[in-house]
């Protein structure tokens, strides 16, 4: 029996360590550090339930402790009034208060009275990445939702395959994405920054690696992002008047890299706006070089990781739809140079 308190203490310690691990580090996904309207409402409600729950627990366990130490004294001290108050009236008050707050939180997170002119961002889930479209601005991107800070935007959520769920713990509650049906949610960030999001419904082998980021910009910076991202890809060319050999070599490599892309299987699945590549199965690559991550938040976006992803996508993220690229080394390097130019 003497091991029981020691084991209990160890369990509490391990749990505390786990909880400390949640919500720290660069890729924070924490509901207890809200940075937006919806998440603020959710954590407020959670705190109410925590406080009420702890108070009830202390009273019940306290009452049991008192009863334990009153052995021998079996005469009932409280009558039907105590049973009615503690067993019916107080629980009823708690249920009504918590329900009222739930309704207020629902109104906060899913308001009915937001104007019709709210900015709409379409988010389509795929196994295992996110397609992001700004229908009013002609922008298509992937795995990054850019929003202006302090503005409530409306996400229209769909799925192309199975049920997924979108969740940005620091900004809002989660909403399911169901094939053949449209859901909506509101998203707002109070401070500029990068907030990590996660698929929150088991959707297959790489469910855990189906991440994304929300980047909240100052409004002017956001307009700049929309402006840049709505442009077609820059077209590589060789300047006949260029005489610096290094610059010329770079231009030649860009043109070659473009040719490699357009003549390989990349074009069946990926689009680069302004070119003949118009595939729609995989992420749009028009501004791939400006994105922070590859493979839906799995890799930092840099040349080395892009090379690794092209050569062995199944080794990095088994079960995703991307086939391996079997290009000779020099063609692969030219392709990487071209992809790096798509800012
Ligand atoms: Cu998509 Cu889990």
Tab-separated table of C-alpha atoms and ligand atoms in Angstrom:
chain	number	residue	atom	x	y	z
A	1	UNK	CA	0.000	0.000	0.000
A	2	UNK	CA	2.908	2.352	0.705
A	3	UNK	CA	3.698	2.422	-3.026
A	4	UNK	CA	0.375	4.000	-3.871
A	5	UNK	CA	1.190	7.606	-2.811
A	6	UNK	CA	4.583	7.370	-4.527
A	7	UNK	CA	2.954	6.130	-7.759
A	8	UNK	CA	0.293	8.816	-7.564
A	9	UNK	CA	2.967	11.499	-7.105
A	10	UNK	CA	4.925	10.107	-10.081
A	11	UNK	CA	1.778	10.102	-12.262
A	12	UNK	CA	1.079	13.715	-11.362
A	13	UNK	CA	4.692	14.636	-12.182
A	14	UNK	CA	4.582	12.857	-15.564
A	15	UNK	CA	1.231	14.483	-16.391
A	16	UNK	CA	2.623	17.890	-15.423
A	17	UNK	CA	5.606	17.310	-17.745
A	18	UNK	CA	3.269	16.347	-20.597
A	19	UNK	CA	1.154	19.421	-20.043
A	20	UNK	CA	4.271	21.595	-19.966
A	21	UNK	CA	5.280	20.103	-23.298
A	22	UNK	CA	1.918	21.103	-24.764
A	23	UNK	CA	1.886	24.646	-25.948
A	24	UNK	CA	5.571	25.432	-25.867
A	25	UNK	CA	8.061	25.806	-28.643
A	26	UNK	CA	7.882	27.524	-32.008
A	27	UNK	CA	4.957	25.521	-33.385
A	28	UNK	CA	2.653	26.421	-30.563
A	29	UNK	CA	-0.862	25.025	-30.785
A	30	UNK	CA	-2.256	26.119	-27.474
A	31	UNK	CA	-5.814	26.887	-26.448
A	32	UNK	CA	-4.593	28.484	-23.234
A	33	UNK	CA	-2.752	31.262	-25.099
A	34	UNK	CA	-5.583	32.726	-27.180
A	35	UNK	CA	-4.720	35.395	-29.755
A	36	UNK	CA	-8.105	35.907	-31.375
A	37	UNK	CA	-11.746	36.582	-30.686
A	38	UNK	CA	-13.085	33.024	-30.990
A	39	UNK	CA	-10.321	31.398	-28.944
A	40	UNK	CA	-10.741	34.062	-26.248
A	41	UNK	CA	-14.422	33.175	-25.894
A	42	UNK	CA	-13.656	29.449	-25.759
A	43	UNK	CA	-10.985	29.776	-23.054
A	44	UNK	CA	-13.290	32.042	-21.013
A	45	UNK	CA	-15.943	29.336	-21.064
A	46	UNK	CA	-13.395	26.671	-20.245
A	47	UNK	CA	-12.194	28.683	-17.217
A	48	UNK	CA	-15.763	28.963	-15.904
A	49	UNK	CA	-16.215	25.213	-16.140
A	50	UNK	CA	-12.827	24.632	-14.480
A	51	UNK	CA	-13.616	26.920	-11.546
A	52	UNK	CA	-17.107	25.478	-11.033
A	53	UNK	CA	-15.788	21.918	-11.404
A	54	UNK	CA	-12.991	22.474	-8.867
A	55	UNK	CA	-15.399	24.102	-6.386
A	56	UNK	CA	-17.857	21.191	-6.632
A	57	UNK	CA	-15.042	18.666	-6.308
A	58	UNK	CA	-13.641	20.378	-3.194
A	59	UNK	CA	-17.089	20.529	-1.547
A	60	UNK	CA	-17.940	16.889	-2.328
A	61	UNK	CA	-14.543	15.485	-1.312
A	62	UNK	CA	-14.505	17.760	1.748
A	63	UNK	CA	-17.940	16.461	2.746
A	64	UNK	CA	-16.774	12.865	2.295
A	65	UNK	CA	-13.700	13.536	4.432
A	66	UNK	CA	-15.853	14.999	7.194
A	67	UNK	CA	-18.151	11.965	7.016
A	68	UNK	CA	-15.180	9.582	7.220
A	69	UNK	CA	-13.869	11.170	10.398
A	70	UNK	CA	-17.242	11.180	12.101
A	71	UNK	CA	-17.320	7.433	12.611
A	72	UNK	CA	-19.758	6.321	15.251
A	73	UNK	CA	-21.951	9.336	14.864
A	74	UNK	CA	-24.613	7.900	12.565
A	75	UNK	CA	-27.472	10.237	13.256
A	76	UNK	CA	-28.544	12.206	10.188
A	77	UNK	CA	-27.831	15.921	10.642
A	78	UNK	CA	-29.332	17.289	7.430
A	79	UNK	CA	-32.840	16.669	6.281
A	80	UNK	CA	-34.702	16.832	2.943
A	81	UNK	CA	-33.896	20.536	2.606
A	82	UNK	CA	-30.164	19.778	2.258
A	83	UNK	CA	-30.876	17.083	-0.340
A	84	UNK	CA	-33.085	19.469	-2.320
A	85	UNK	CA	-30.576	22.347	-2.244
A	86	UNK	CA	-27.334	20.388	-2.779
A	87	UNK	CA	-28.825	17.694	-4.981
A	88	UNK	CA	-31.187	19.669	-7.218
A	89	UNK	CA	-31.152	23.464	-6.850
A	90	UNK	CA	-27.375	24.054	-6.952
A	91	UNK	CA	-26.799	21.619	-9.891
A	92	UNK	CA	-29.706	23.239	-11.752
A	93	UNK	CA	-28.210	26.721	-11.239
A	94	UNK	CA	-24.807	25.473	-12.460
A	95	UNK	CA	-26.334	23.851	-15.556
A	96	UNK	CA	-28.297	27.002	-16.416
A	97	UNK	CA	-25.272	29.298	-15.946
A	98	UNK	CA	-22.957	27.067	-18.001
A	99	UNK	CA	-25.576	26.672	-20.740
A	100	UNK	CA	-26.163	30.441	-20.879
A	101	UNK	CA	-22.443	31.022	-21.263
A	102	UNK	CA	-22.277	28.279	-23.947
A	103	UNK	CA	-24.923	30.111	-25.948
A	104	UNK	CA	-22.997	33.389	-25.614
A	105	UNK	CA	-19.776	31.665	-26.717
A	106	UNK	CA	-21.590	30.199	-29.736
A	107	UNK	CA	-22.782	33.678	-30.649
A	108	UNK	CA	-19.184	34.963	-30.273
A	109	UNK	CA	-17.598	32.205	-32.352
A	110	UNK	CA	-20.360	31.882	-34.933
A	111	UNK	CA	-22.092	35.262	-35.062
A	112	UNK	CA	-25.253	35.745	-37.113
A	113	UNK	CA	-24.995	39.516	-37.407
A	114	UNK	CA	-21.677	39.951	-39.223
A	115	UNK	CA	-22.092	41.935	-42.449
A	116	UNK	CA	-22.574	40.243	-45.805
A	117	UNK	CA	-19.447	41.946	-47.110
A	118	UNK	CA	-17.031	39.947	-44.933
A	119	UNK	CA	-13.938	38.696	-46.727
A	120	UNK	CA	-14.376	35.088	-47.843
A	121	UNK	CA	-11.542	32.587	-47.915
A	122	UNK	CA	-12.254	29.116	-49.285
A	123	UNK	CA	-10.415	26.269	-47.604
A	124	UNK	CA	-10.559	22.836	-49.229
A	125	UNK	CA	-9.058	19.889	-47.377
A	126	UNK	CA	-7.258	17.114	-49.245
A	127	UNK	CA	-5.385	14.066	-47.970
A	128	UNK	CA	-3.060	15.594	-46.590
A	129	UNK	CA	-2.875	19.283	-47.390
A	130	UNK	CA	-4.986	22.425	-47.563
A	131	UNK	CA	-5.986	24.361	-50.647
A	132	UNK	CA	-6.629	28.034	-49.894
A	133	UNK	CA	-8.494	30.307	-52.327
A	134	UNK	CA	-9.398	34.003	-52.184
A	135	UNK	CA	-12.232	34.039	-54.748
A	136	UNK	CA	-12.518	37.846	-54.877
A	137	UNK	CA	-8.812	38.346	-55.514
A	138	UNK	CA	-7.952	35.422	-57.776
A	139	UNK	CA	-5.441	34.040	-55.300
A	140	UNK	CA	-4.816	30.308	-54.908
A	141	UNK	CA	-2.272	29.011	-52.443
A	142	UNK	CA	-1.737	26.060	-50.107
A	143	UNK	CA	-1.167	25.353	-46.441
A	144	UNK	CA	-1.043	29.055	-45.510
A	145	UNK	CA	-4.030	31.246	-44.694
A	146	UNK	CA	-3.073	34.918	-44.751
A	147	UNK	CA	-5.429	37.319	-43.000
A	148	UNK	CA	-5.389	40.997	-42.056
A	149	UNK	CA	-5.079	41.520	-38.310
A	150	UNK	CA	-8.227	42.720	-36.511
A	151	UNK	CA	-10.593	41.705	-39.319
A	152	UNK	CA	-13.047	38.877	-38.993
A	153	UNK	CA	-12.806	36.735	-42.123
A	154	UNK	CA	-15.181	33.986	-43.125
A	155	UNK	CA	-13.741	30.577	-43.977
A	156	UNK	CA	-15.839	28.417	-46.296
A	157	UNK	CA	-14.817	24.849	-45.619
A	158	UNK	CA	-15.091	21.827	-47.902
A	159	UNK	CA	-13.279	18.551	-48.418
A	160	UNK	CA	-12.369	16.747	-51.633
A	161	UNK	CA	-12.089	13.270	-50.106
A	162	UNK	CA	-12.756	12.294	-46.472
A	163	UNK	CA	-13.807	14.183	-43.342
A	164	UNK	CA	-11.155	16.569	-42.030
A	165	UNK	CA	-11.405	19.300	-39.423
A	166	UNK	CA	-9.791	22.705	-39.320
A	167	UNK	CA	-8.378	23.956	-36.036
A	168	UNK	CA	-6.167	26.896	-35.110
A	169	UNK	CA	-6.112	26.560	-31.316
A	170	UNK	CA	-4.893	30.106	-30.657
A	171	UNK	CA	-7.526	31.707	-32.890
A	172	UNK	CA	-10.783	29.726	-32.984
A	173	UNK	CA	-12.585	26.488	-32.236
A	174	UNK	CA	-12.545	23.560	-34.658
A	175	UNK	CA	-15.014	22.960	-37.474
A	176	UNK	CA	-15.374	19.764	-39.536
A	177	UNK	CA	-14.821	19.730	-43.290
A	178	UNK	CA	-17.205	17.280	-44.891
A	179	UNK	CA	-17.187	16.111	-48.535
A	180	UNK	CA	-20.262	17.317	-50.408
A	181	UNK	CA	-21.261	19.805	-47.745
A	182	UNK	CA	-20.098	23.339	-46.897
A	183	UNK	CA	-19.317	24.538	-43.387
A	184	UNK	CA	-18.215	27.983	-42.348
A	185	UNK	CA	-16.229	29.481	-39.525
A	186	UNK	CA	-14.957	32.904	-38.525
A	187	UNK	CA	-11.320	33.643	-37.982
A	188	UNK	CA	-9.769	36.722	-36.460
A	189	UNK	CA	-6.341	37.462	-35.009
A	190	UNK	CA	-5.719	40.316	-32.581
A	191	UNK	CA	-1.962	40.507	-33.133
A	192	UNK	CA	0.207	40.045	-36.222
A	193	UNK	CA	2.033	36.737	-36.183
A	194	UNK	CA	2.106	33.144	-37.339
A	195	UNK	CA	-0.345	30.721	-35.774
A	196	UNK	CA	-0.155	26.961	-36.299
A	197	UNK	CA	-3.203	25.012	-37.345
A	198	UNK	CA	-3.864	21.313	-37.480
A	199	UNK	CA	-6.273	18.845	-39.003
A	200	UNK	CA	-8.350	17.746	-36.036
A	201	UNK	CA	-10.297	14.798	-37.477
A	202	UNK	CA	-8.548	11.501	-38.186
A	203	UNK	CA	-8.355	11.351	-41.978
A	204	UNK	CA	-5.739	8.726	-42.814
A	205	UNK	CA	-2.068	7.852	-42.456
A	206	UNK	CA	-0.777	11.423	-42.397
A	207	UNK	CA	-3.528	13.034	-40.350
A	208	UNK	CA	-0.975	14.194	-37.775
A	209	UNK	CA	1.178	15.709	-40.526
A	210	UNK	CA	-1.664	17.732	-42.011
A	211	UNK	CA	-0.744	21.130	-40.685
A	212	UNK	CA	-0.953	24.687	-41.867
A	213	UNK	CA	-0.217	28.184	-40.694
A	214	UNK	CA	-2.306	31.300	-40.364
A	215	UNK	CA	-0.252	34.419	-41.019
A	216	UNK	CA	-1.860	37.584	-39.618
A	217	UNK	CA	-0.517	40.755	-41.276
A	218	UNK	CA	-1.015	44.447	-40.669
A	219	UNK	CA	-3.703	45.492	-43.201
A	220	UNK	CA	-1.313	47.302	-45.595
A	221	UNK	CA	1.077	44.347	-45.559
A	222	UNK	CA	-1.846	41.999	-46.206
A	223	UNK	CA	-2.898	44.039	-49.254
A	224	UNK	CA	0.686	43.755	-50.504
A	225	UNK	CA	0.570	39.982	-50.064
A	226	UNK	CA	-2.720	39.730	-51.997
A	227	UNK	CA	-1.318	41.946	-54.746
A	228	UNK	CA	1.876	39.868	-55.083
A	229	UNK	CA	0.157	36.488	-54.822
A	230	UNK	CA	-2.515	37.298	-57.396
A	231	UNK	CA	0.153	37.842	-60.077
A	232	UNK	CA	1.049	35.034	-62.493
A	233	UNK	CA	4.495	33.470	-62.114
A	234	UNK	CA	7.470	35.431	-63.395
A	235	UNK	CA	8.620	34.052	-66.735
A	236	UNK	CA	12.350	33.256	-66.937
A	237	UNK	CA	14.198	34.580	-69.982
A	238	UNK	CA	17.737	35.140	-71.234
A	239	UNK	CA	18.703	38.782	-71.601
A	240	UNK	CA	20.671	39.090	-74.916
A	241	UNK	CA	22.489	42.189	-73.590
A	242	UNK	CA	23.684	40.487	-70.430
A	243	UNK	CA	27.430	39.907	-70.399
A	244	UNK	CA	28.125	38.876	-66.788
A	245	UNK	CA	28.722	35.109	-67.149
A	246	UNK	CA	27.308	34.268	-63.681
A	247	UNK	CA	24.040	36.116	-64.325
A	248	UNK	CA	23.791	34.571	-67.782
A	249	UNK	CA	24.385	31.072	-66.367
A	250	UNK	CA	21.632	31.664	-63.789
A	251	UNK	CA	19.193	32.848	-66.465
A	252	UNK	CA	19.975	29.812	-68.611
A	253	UNK	CA	19.443	27.509	-65.659
A	254	UNK	CA	16.058	29.146	-64.915
A	255	UNK	CA	14.893	28.672	-68.500
A	256	UNK	CA	16.118	25.077	-68.426
A	257	UNK	CA	14.432	24.447	-65.056
A	258	UNK	CA	11.151	25.721	-66.482
A	259	UNK	CA	11.526	23.332	-69.427
A	260	UNK	CA	12.228	20.440	-67.060
A	261	UNK	CA	9.054	21.236	-65.113
A	262	UNK	CA	6.858	21.609	-68.192
A	263	UNK	CA	8.161	18.420	-69.838
A	264	UNK	CA	7.897	16.203	-66.756
A	265	UNK	CA	4.932	14.691	-64.924
A	266	UNK	CA	4.762	17.724	-62.556
A	267	UNK	CA	2.248	19.409	-64.879
A	268	UNK	CA	-0.351	16.665	-64.507
A	269	UNK	CA	-0.937	17.598	-60.880
A	270	UNK	CA	0.371	21.135	-60.333
A	271	UNK	CA	-0.508	24.528	-61.742
A	272	UNK	CA	1.786	27.501	-62.239
A	273	UNK	CA	-0.362	30.456	-63.279
A	274	UNK	CA	0.853	32.163	-66.435
A	275	UNK	CA	2.236	28.905	-67.837
A	276	UNK	CA	0.811	25.834	-69.549
A	277	UNK	CA	0.930	23.894	-66.251
A	278	UNK	CA	-2.683	23.742	-65.056
A	279	UNK	CA	-2.943	20.541	-62.985
A	280	UNK	CA	-5.349	20.668	-60.070
A	281	UNK	CA	-4.619	17.513	-58.066
A	282	UNK	CA	-1.750	18.971	-56.046
A	283	UNK	CA	-0.985	22.382	-54.576
A	284	UNK	CA	-0.764	25.401	-56.899
A	285	UNK	CA	2.938	26.282	-57.198
A	286	UNK	CA	2.686	29.798	-58.672
A	287	UNK	CA	4.307	31.358	-55.563
A	288	UNK	CA	5.752	28.245	-53.922
A	289	UNK	CA	9.033	29.990	-53.036
A	290	UNK	CA	7.222	32.534	-50.882
A	291	UNK	CA	5.681	29.872	-48.643
A	292	UNK	CA	7.180	29.020	-45.280
A	293	UNK	CA	6.718	25.255	-45.320
A	294	UNK	CA	6.553	22.262	-47.669
A	295	UNK	CA	4.322	19.185	-47.436
A	296	UNK	CA	1.691	20.911	-45.253
A	297	UNK	CA	3.899	22.120	-42.448
A	298	UNK	CA	6.207	19.103	-42.366
A	299	UNK	CA	9.384	20.712	-43.788
A	300	UNK	CA	10.829	24.178	-43.708
A	301	UNK	CA	10.774	25.528	-47.265
A	302	UNK	CA	14.355	25.638	-48.500
A	303	UNK	CA	16.271	24.214	-51.451
A	304	UNK	CA	17.627	21.172	-49.618
A	305	UNK	CA	14.243	20.159	-48.251
A	306	UNK	CA	12.613	20.724	-51.646
A	307	UNK	CA	15.218	18.406	-53.220
A	308	UNK	CA	14.536	15.763	-50.572
A	309	UNK	CA	10.795	16.107	-51.096
A	310	UNK	CA	11.058	15.741	-54.890
A	311	UNK	CA	13.331	12.700	-54.659
A	312	UNK	CA	11.586	10.822	-51.848
A	313	UNK	CA	8.186	12.248	-50.902
A	314	UNK	CA	6.996	8.859	-49.624
A	315	UNK	CA	9.996	8.549	-47.321
A	316	UNK	CA	9.175	11.943	-45.819
A	317	UNK	CA	5.384	11.621	-45.676
A	318	UNK	CA	4.280	8.077	-46.440
A	319	UNK	CA	0.855	7.749	-48.035
A	320	UNK	CA	0.638	11.196	-49.606
A	321	UNK	CA	-0.223	11.512	-53.318
A	322	UNK	CA	3.124	12.873	-54.532
A	323	UNK	CA	5.141	10.403	-56.639
A	324	UNK	CA	8.941	10.374	-56.500
A	325	UNK	CA	10.868	12.325	-59.147
A	326	UNK	CA	13.433	10.380	-61.098
A	327	UNK	CA	15.422	13.192	-62.724
A	328	UNK	CA	19.172	13.234	-63.449
A	329	UNK	CA	21.083	15.434	-60.989
A	330	UNK	CA	21.658	18.410	-63.315
A	331	UNK	CA	17.997	18.545	-64.358
A	332	UNK	CA	16.924	18.322	-60.729
A	333	UNK	CA	19.219	21.254	-59.849
A	334	UNK	CA	17.790	23.327	-62.710
A	335	UNK	CA	14.254	22.462	-61.579
A	336	UNK	CA	15.103	23.514	-58.010
A	337	UNK	CA	16.486	26.828	-59.273
A	338	UNK	CA	13.282	27.440	-61.221
A	339	UNK	CA	11.049	26.548	-58.242
A	340	UNK	CA	13.133	28.870	-56.032
A	341	UNK	CA	12.385	31.719	-58.426
A	342	UNK	CA	8.601	31.361	-57.996
A	343	UNK	CA	8.214	33.998	-55.297
B	1	LIG	CU1	-7.020	15.725	-42.460
B	1	LIG	CU2	-6.899	14.657	-40.339
